[in-house]
């Protein structure tokens, strides 16, 4: 029987998940149909329930703006989902819907792919939305020492810190203008509109690496800005996208695809959006 997977989001036409998963499936000769949900988005929960009644339905990915609703929808949450407060991967076994969050593992895989030693890093995370929160547990699991959060709406960053600290002893603080950082991660989507977050040049330039979760055909505005002030290494989010997809694929099929060939295939297609 054909395996079915689906991605839920709105808007969703730009999603590269079907392409990425079809490239993974090819590596294992797996008969997979992975499509985009284009209906029923006013009722995300009904659309997910309807999907899981289909013969062959294995799992679903969830993207903006439904990650929090997927968290509420799942019957059981993985530790990653629980700690990040958001779900990007759903699957059903014996009538129970499980929720996981693979975004952070995708980011960590990509940092390692770029030979970044994560252990002991002081990290500045820009943004306090779902993308930011989703990656924090995996960064601490991977051994970062300290993470500061900077956000346009400071109260939102403080709320996120308070919430995360109730279940952990992570060294998490609000952004402090006197600090220097090894790694600065832009978890806002500002680069999509060619804008950069407000941050002083001297703070940005102190970073060894700047990472933008957005990916485009060319270096993002944040990467260009970082390069201009002297940051040597800048990375876009294409590897994180493939990494989180591979973690979902592993959860659903217990198969570990080769990611580098898929990153390369996406780049060759110039298919970043
Ligand atoms: P996501 O789930 O993708 O993270 P989100 O929850 O809408 O999306 O969060 C977007 C992040 O980008 C937030 O940190 C947001 O800051 P606020 O919390 O102040 O809204 C940030 N962001 C969006 N537009 C911005 C802008 N023009 N300048 C600075 N930060 C911005």
mmCIF file of C-alpha atoms in Angstrom, residues 18-270:
data_model
loop_
_atom_site.group_PDB
_atom_site.id
_atom_site.type_symbol
_atom_site.label_atom_id
_atom_site.label_comp_id
_atom_site.label_asym_id
_atom_site.label_seq_id
_atom_site.Cartn_x
_atom_site.Cartn_y
_atom_site.Cartn_z
ATOM 1 C CA UNK A 18 6.914 17.305 -0.603
ATOM 2 C CA UNK A 19 10.062 17.605 -2.723
ATOM 3 C CA UNK A 20 12.405 16.887 0.181
ATOM 4 C CA UNK A 21 10.439 13.837 1.342
ATOM 5 C CA UNK A 22 10.162 12.467 -2.182
ATOM 6 C CA UNK A 23 13.983 12.667 -2.414
ATOM 7 C CA UNK A 24 14.291 10.830 0.917
ATOM 8 C CA UNK A 25 11.754 8.171 -0.196
ATOM 9 C CA UNK A 26 13.699 7.580 -3.425
ATOM 10 C CA UNK A 27 16.774 6.660 -1.389
ATOM 11 C CA UNK A 28 14.874 3.680 0.071
ATOM 12 C CA UNK A 29 12.580 2.824 -2.862
ATOM 13 C CA UNK A 30 9.739 3.741 -0.555
ATOM 14 C CA UNK A 31 6.347 4.188 -2.173
ATOM 15 C CA UNK A 32 5.388 7.579 -0.733
ATOM 16 C CA UNK A 33 2.835 10.166 -1.637
ATOM 17 C CA UNK A 34 3.517 13.371 0.301
ATOM 18 C CA UNK A 35 1.145 16.245 -0.458
ATOM 19 C CA UNK A 36 0.135 19.674 0.811
ATOM 20 C CA UNK A 37 -3.133 20.179 2.607
ATOM 21 C CA UNK A 38 -5.001 22.838 0.708
ATOM 22 C CA UNK A 39 -8.448 22.371 2.211
ATOM 23 C CA UNK A 40 -10.138 22.611 5.582
ATOM 24 C CA UNK A 41 -7.630 25.047 7.018
ATOM 25 C CA UNK A 42 -10.308 26.980 8.853
ATOM 26 C CA UNK A 43 -10.540 23.803 10.884
ATOM 27 C CA UNK A 44 -7.021 22.478 11.153
ATOM 28 C CA UNK A 45 -8.061 19.816 13.665
ATOM 29 C CA UNK A 46 -10.806 18.389 11.400
ATOM 30 C CA UNK A 47 -8.418 18.327 8.456
ATOM 31 C CA UNK A 48 -5.797 16.400 10.459
ATOM 32 C CA UNK A 49 -8.393 13.958 11.795
ATOM 33 C CA UNK A 50 -9.699 13.365 8.247
ATOM 34 C CA UNK A 51 -6.153 12.738 7.008
ATOM 35 C CA UNK A 52 -5.487 10.061 9.604
ATOM 36 C CA UNK A 53 -8.626 8.132 8.569
ATOM 37 C CA UNK A 54 -7.113 7.559 5.099
ATOM 38 C CA UNK A 55 -5.664 4.177 4.220
ATOM 39 C CA UNK A 56 -1.864 4.362 4.319
ATOM 40 C CA UNK A 57 -1.736 7.640 6.286
ATOM 41 C CA UNK A 58 1.566 7.621 8.162
ATOM 42 C CA UNK A 59 2.330 11.104 9.345
ATOM 43 C CA UNK A 60 2.006 14.833 8.878
ATOM 44 C CA UNK A 61 4.193 17.885 9.125
ATOM 45 C CA UNK A 62 2.793 21.080 10.535
ATOM 46 C CA UNK A 63 4.070 24.531 9.757
ATOM 47 C CA UNK A 64 2.924 28.119 10.313
ATOM 48 C CA UNK A 65 0.509 29.018 11.762
ATOM 49 C CA UNK A 66 -0.569 25.652 13.197
ATOM 50 C CA UNK A 67 2.334 24.461 15.351
ATOM 51 C CA UNK A 68 0.702 25.464 18.628
ATOM 52 C CA UNK A 69 -2.626 23.965 17.579
ATOM 53 C CA UNK A 70 -0.869 20.727 16.654
ATOM 54 C CA UNK A 71 0.657 20.761 20.146
ATOM 55 C CA UNK A 72 -2.834 21.011 21.651
ATOM 56 C CA UNK A 73 -4.202 18.395 19.231
ATOM 57 C CA UNK A 74 -1.693 15.610 19.921
ATOM 58 C CA UNK A 75 -2.646 13.001 22.529
ATOM 59 C CA UNK A 76 0.985 12.324 23.469
ATOM 60 C CA UNK A 77 3.979 14.662 23.176
ATOM 61 C CA UNK A 78 7.652 13.824 22.770
ATOM 62 C CA UNK A 79 10.050 15.482 25.238
ATOM 63 C CA UNK A 80 11.156 17.836 22.431
ATOM 64 C CA UNK A 81 7.577 18.909 21.720
ATOM 65 C CA UNK A 82 6.775 19.229 25.384
ATOM 66 C CA UNK A 83 9.747 21.453 26.099
ATOM 67 C CA UNK A 84 9.410 23.622 23.004
ATOM 68 C CA UNK A 85 5.640 24.113 23.263
ATOM 69 C CA UNK A 86 5.109 23.435 19.557
ATOM 70 C CA UNK A 87 4.626 20.440 17.243
ATOM 71 C CA UNK A 88 5.822 20.136 13.643
ATOM 72 C CA UNK A 89 5.465 16.339 13.278
ATOM 73 C CA UNK A 90 2.362 14.205 13.882
ATOM 74 C CA UNK A 91 1.829 10.473 13.541
ATOM 75 C CA UNK A 92 -0.785 8.010 14.682
ATOM 76 C CA UNK A 93 -0.194 4.567 16.212
ATOM 77 C CA UNK A 94 -2.953 2.356 17.605
ATOM 78 C CA UNK A 95 -5.431 5.225 17.727
ATOM 79 C CA UNK A 96 -3.098 7.626 19.536
ATOM 80 C CA UNK A 97 -1.850 10.791 17.851
ATOM 81 C CA UNK A 98 1.751 11.585 18.778
ATOM 82 C CA UNK A 99 3.341 15.033 18.439
ATOM 83 C CA UNK A 100 7.056 15.732 18.066
ATOM 84 C CA UNK A 101 9.134 18.796 17.276
ATOM 85 C CA UNK A 102 12.106 18.174 14.993
ATOM 86 C CA UNK A 103 13.033 21.804 14.193
ATOM 87 C CA UNK A 104 15.750 22.074 16.819
ATOM 88 C CA UNK A 105 17.338 18.758 15.844
ATOM 89 C CA UNK A 106 17.381 20.015 12.249
ATOM 90 C CA UNK A 107 19.213 23.172 13.314
ATOM 91 C CA UNK A 108 21.745 21.235 15.381
ATOM 92 C CA UNK A 109 22.399 18.818 12.512
ATOM 93 C CA UNK A 110 23.048 21.771 10.215
ATOM 94 C CA UNK A 111 25.394 23.506 12.660
ATOM 95 C CA UNK A 112 27.389 20.268 12.933
ATOM 96 C CA UNK A 113 27.370 19.917 9.152
ATOM 97 C CA UNK A 114 29.123 23.281 9.077
ATOM 98 C CA UNK A 115 31.738 21.979 11.546
ATOM 99 C CA UNK A 116 30.569 24.216 14.365
ATOM 100 C CA UNK A 117 31.498 22.908 17.790
ATOM 101 C CA UNK A 118 28.313 23.595 19.732
ATOM 102 C CA UNK A 119 29.685 22.638 23.105
ATOM 103 C CA UNK A 120 29.994 25.597 25.482
ATOM 104 C CA UNK A 121 28.758 28.222 23.030
ATOM 105 C CA UNK A 122 27.250 31.546 24.113
ATOM 106 C CA UNK A 123 24.335 32.072 21.775
ATOM 107 C CA UNK A 124 22.159 35.064 20.972
ATOM 108 C CA UNK A 125 18.746 34.127 19.593
ATOM 109 C CA UNK A 126 16.866 36.929 17.841
ATOM 110 C CA UNK A 127 13.096 36.426 17.950
ATOM 111 C CA UNK A 128 10.635 34.935 20.403
ATOM 112 C CA UNK A 129 8.092 33.257 18.132
ATOM 113 C CA UNK A 130 7.511 29.579 17.464
ATOM 114 C CA UNK A 131 10.654 29.207 15.367
ATOM 115 C CA UNK A 132 12.802 30.576 18.178
ATOM 116 C CA UNK A 133 11.192 28.542 20.925
ATOM 117 C CA UNK A 134 11.259 25.322 18.900
ATOM 118 C CA UNK A 135 15.040 25.252 18.661
ATOM 119 C CA UNK A 136 15.993 26.064 22.259
ATOM 120 C CA UNK A 137 15.744 22.578 23.848
ATOM 121 C CA UNK A 138 17.846 20.974 21.112
ATOM 122 C CA UNK A 139 20.529 23.677 21.442
ATOM 123 C CA UNK A 140 20.885 23.017 25.166
ATOM 124 C CA UNK A 141 20.779 19.242 24.574
ATOM 125 C CA UNK A 142 23.655 19.738 22.138
ATOM 126 C CA UNK A 143 25.711 21.445 24.848
ATOM 127 C CA UNK A 144 25.454 25.213 24.482
ATOM 128 C CA UNK A 145 26.420 27.003 27.675
ATOM 129 C CA UNK A 146 24.223 30.084 27.613
ATOM 130 C CA UNK A 147 21.479 31.546 25.488
ATOM 131 C CA UNK A 148 20.240 35.144 25.464
ATOM 132 C CA UNK A 149 17.079 36.191 23.673
ATOM 133 C CA UNK A 150 16.507 39.491 21.930
ATOM 134 C CA UNK A 151 13.067 40.407 20.672
ATOM 135 C CA UNK A 152 11.248 43.510 19.422
ATOM 136 C CA UNK A 153 8.607 42.863 22.095
ATOM 137 C CA UNK A 154 10.751 42.342 25.182
ATOM 138 C CA UNK A 155 7.841 41.089 27.323
ATOM 139 C CA UNK A 156 7.299 38.213 24.915
ATOM 140 C CA UNK A 157 10.929 37.154 25.246
ATOM 141 C CA UNK A 158 10.678 37.382 29.035
ATOM 142 C CA UNK A 159 7.504 35.240 29.019
ATOM 143 C CA UNK A 160 9.226 32.621 26.902
ATOM 144 C CA UNK A 161 12.230 32.559 29.234
ATOM 145 C CA UNK A 162 10.012 32.239 32.313
ATOM 146 C CA UNK A 163 8.065 29.403 30.740
ATOM 147 C CA UNK A 164 11.165 27.485 29.618
ATOM 148 C CA UNK A 165 12.860 27.926 32.979
ATOM 149 C CA UNK A 166 9.988 26.300 34.877
ATOM 150 C CA UNK A 167 11.032 22.920 33.438
ATOM 151 C CA UNK A 168 14.788 23.311 33.120
ATOM 152 C CA UNK A 169 17.939 24.726 34.650
ATOM 153 C CA UNK A 170 19.059 26.231 31.360
ATOM 154 C CA UNK A 171 21.169 29.393 31.440
ATOM 155 C CA UNK A 172 18.636 31.611 29.644
ATOM 156 C CA UNK A 173 18.459 35.397 29.877
ATOM 157 C CA UNK A 174 17.243 38.462 28.113
ATOM 158 C CA UNK A 175 19.651 39.992 25.613
ATOM 159 C CA UNK A 176 22.355 42.003 27.300
ATOM 160 C CA UNK A 177 24.012 44.685 25.219
ATOM 161 C CA UNK A 178 27.340 44.241 26.982
ATOM 162 C CA UNK A 179 27.760 40.601 26.002
ATOM 163 C CA UNK A 180 29.612 39.082 23.106
ATOM 164 C CA UNK A 181 28.344 35.955 21.396
ATOM 165 C CA UNK A 182 29.895 32.994 19.601
ATOM 166 C CA UNK A 183 26.800 32.334 17.544
ATOM 167 C CA UNK A 184 23.906 34.637 16.622
ATOM 168 C CA UNK A 185 20.750 33.030 15.245
ATOM 169 C CA UNK A 186 18.071 35.047 13.473
ATOM 170 C CA UNK A 187 14.783 33.262 14.197
ATOM 171 C CA UNK A 188 12.584 36.061 12.851
ATOM 172 C CA UNK A 189 11.288 35.892 9.312
ATOM 173 C CA UNK A 190 12.456 39.464 8.578
ATOM 174 C CA UNK A 191 14.807 38.301 5.828
ATOM 175 C CA UNK A 192 11.785 37.255 3.783
ATOM 176 C CA UNK A 193 11.025 40.959 3.391
ATOM 177 C CA UNK A 194 14.708 41.859 2.953
ATOM 178 C CA UNK A 195 14.841 43.447 6.422
ATOM 179 C CA UNK A 196 17.252 42.900 9.287
ATOM 180 C CA UNK A 197 16.570 42.861 13.021
ATOM 181 C CA UNK A 198 17.848 45.800 15.027
ATOM 182 C CA UNK A 199 21.198 44.927 16.531
ATOM 183 C CA UNK A 200 24.315 46.995 17.084
ATOM 184 C CA UNK A 201 27.145 46.444 14.614
ATOM 185 C CA UNK A 202 29.654 45.794 17.392
ATOM 186 C CA UNK A 203 27.526 42.993 18.843
ATOM 187 C CA UNK A 204 26.936 41.370 15.466
ATOM 188 C CA UNK A 205 30.572 41.704 14.458
ATOM 189 C CA UNK A 206 31.714 39.936 17.637
ATOM 190 C CA UNK A 207 30.041 36.690 16.498
ATOM 191 C CA UNK A 208 32.056 33.904 14.921
ATOM 192 C CA UNK A 209 28.975 32.588 13.124
ATOM 193 C CA UNK A 210 25.619 34.132 12.139
ATOM 194 C CA UNK A 211 22.783 31.779 11.225
ATOM 195 C CA UNK A 212 19.566 32.837 9.502
ATOM 196 C CA UNK A 213 16.646 30.388 9.669
ATOM 197 C CA UNK A 214 15.372 31.881 6.399
ATOM 198 C CA UNK A 215 16.797 30.673 3.080
ATOM 199 C CA UNK A 216 16.606 32.335 -0.296
ATOM 200 C CA UNK A 217 18.353 31.917 -3.632
ATOM 201 C CA UNK A 218 20.899 34.502 -2.554
ATOM 202 C CA UNK A 219 22.425 35.266 0.887
ATOM 203 C CA UNK A 220 19.705 36.759 3.092
ATOM 204 C CA UNK A 221 19.690 40.401 4.230
ATOM 205 C CA UNK A 222 20.835 39.277 7.695
ATOM 206 C CA UNK A 223 23.738 37.271 6.240
ATOM 207 C CA UNK A 224 24.765 40.184 4.032
ATOM 208 C CA UNK A 225 24.635 42.566 6.978
ATOM 209 C CA UNK A 226 26.712 40.188 9.102
ATOM 210 C CA UNK A 227 29.282 39.815 6.310
ATOM 211 C CA UNK A 228 29.463 43.601 5.938
ATOM 212 C CA UNK A 229 30.390 44.084 9.601
ATOM 213 C CA UNK A 230 33.051 41.375 9.364
ATOM 214 C CA UNK A 231 31.437 38.095 10.452
ATOM 215 C CA UNK A 232 33.364 35.352 8.690
ATOM 216 C CA UNK A 233 30.800 32.587 8.603
ATOM 217 C CA UNK A 234 27.149 33.063 7.721
ATOM 218 C CA UNK A 235 24.694 30.238 7.103
ATOM 219 C CA UNK A 236 21.144 30.163 5.768
ATOM 220 C CA UNK A 237 18.336 27.846 6.858
ATOM 221 C CA UNK A 238 18.259 25.375 3.978
ATOM 222 C CA UNK A 239 20.154 22.725 5.930
ATOM 223 C CA UNK A 240 17.866 23.176 8.933
ATOM 224 C CA UNK A 241 14.864 22.641 6.685
ATOM 225 C CA UNK A 242 16.282 19.391 5.327
ATOM 226 C CA UNK A 243 17.462 18.363 8.800
ATOM 227 C CA UNK A 244 14.069 18.768 10.446
ATOM 228 C CA UNK A 245 12.439 16.920 7.536
ATOM 229 C CA UNK A 246 14.892 14.021 7.927
ATOM 230 C CA UNK A 247 14.063 13.778 11.629
ATOM 231 C CA UNK A 248 10.342 13.570 10.772
ATOM 232 C CA UNK A 249 11.077 10.913 8.144
ATOM 233 C CA UNK A 250 13.035 8.936 10.734
ATOM 234 C CA UNK A 251 10.181 9.203 13.236
ATOM 235 C CA UNK A 252 7.642 7.949 10.684
ATOM 236 C CA UNK A 253 9.626 5.242 8.872
ATOM 237 C CA UNK A 254 12.551 4.441 11.164
ATOM 238 C CA UNK A 255 14.861 5.173 8.210
ATOM 239 C CA UNK A 256 17.790 7.610 8.203
ATOM 240 C CA UNK A 257 18.174 9.305 4.823
ATOM 241 C CA UNK A 258 21.341 10.883 3.507
ATOM 242 C CA UNK A 259 20.793 14.614 3.958
ATOM 243 C CA UNK A 260 23.734 16.152 2.158
ATOM 244 C CA UNK A 261 22.636 14.923 -1.255
ATOM 245 C CA UNK A 262 19.180 16.406 -0.636
ATOM 246 C CA UNK A 263 20.594 19.798 0.445
ATOM 247 C CA UNK A 264 22.693 19.726 -2.702
ATOM 248 C CA UNK A 265 19.724 18.801 -4.898
ATOM 249 C CA UNK A 266 17.676 21.710 -3.512
ATOM 250 C CA UNK A 267 20.504 24.145 -4.080
ATOM 251 C CA UNK A 268 21.025 22.908 -7.614
ATOM 252 C CA UNK A 269 17.367 23.336 -8.402
ATOM 253 C CA UNK A 270 17.640 26.926 -7.100
#
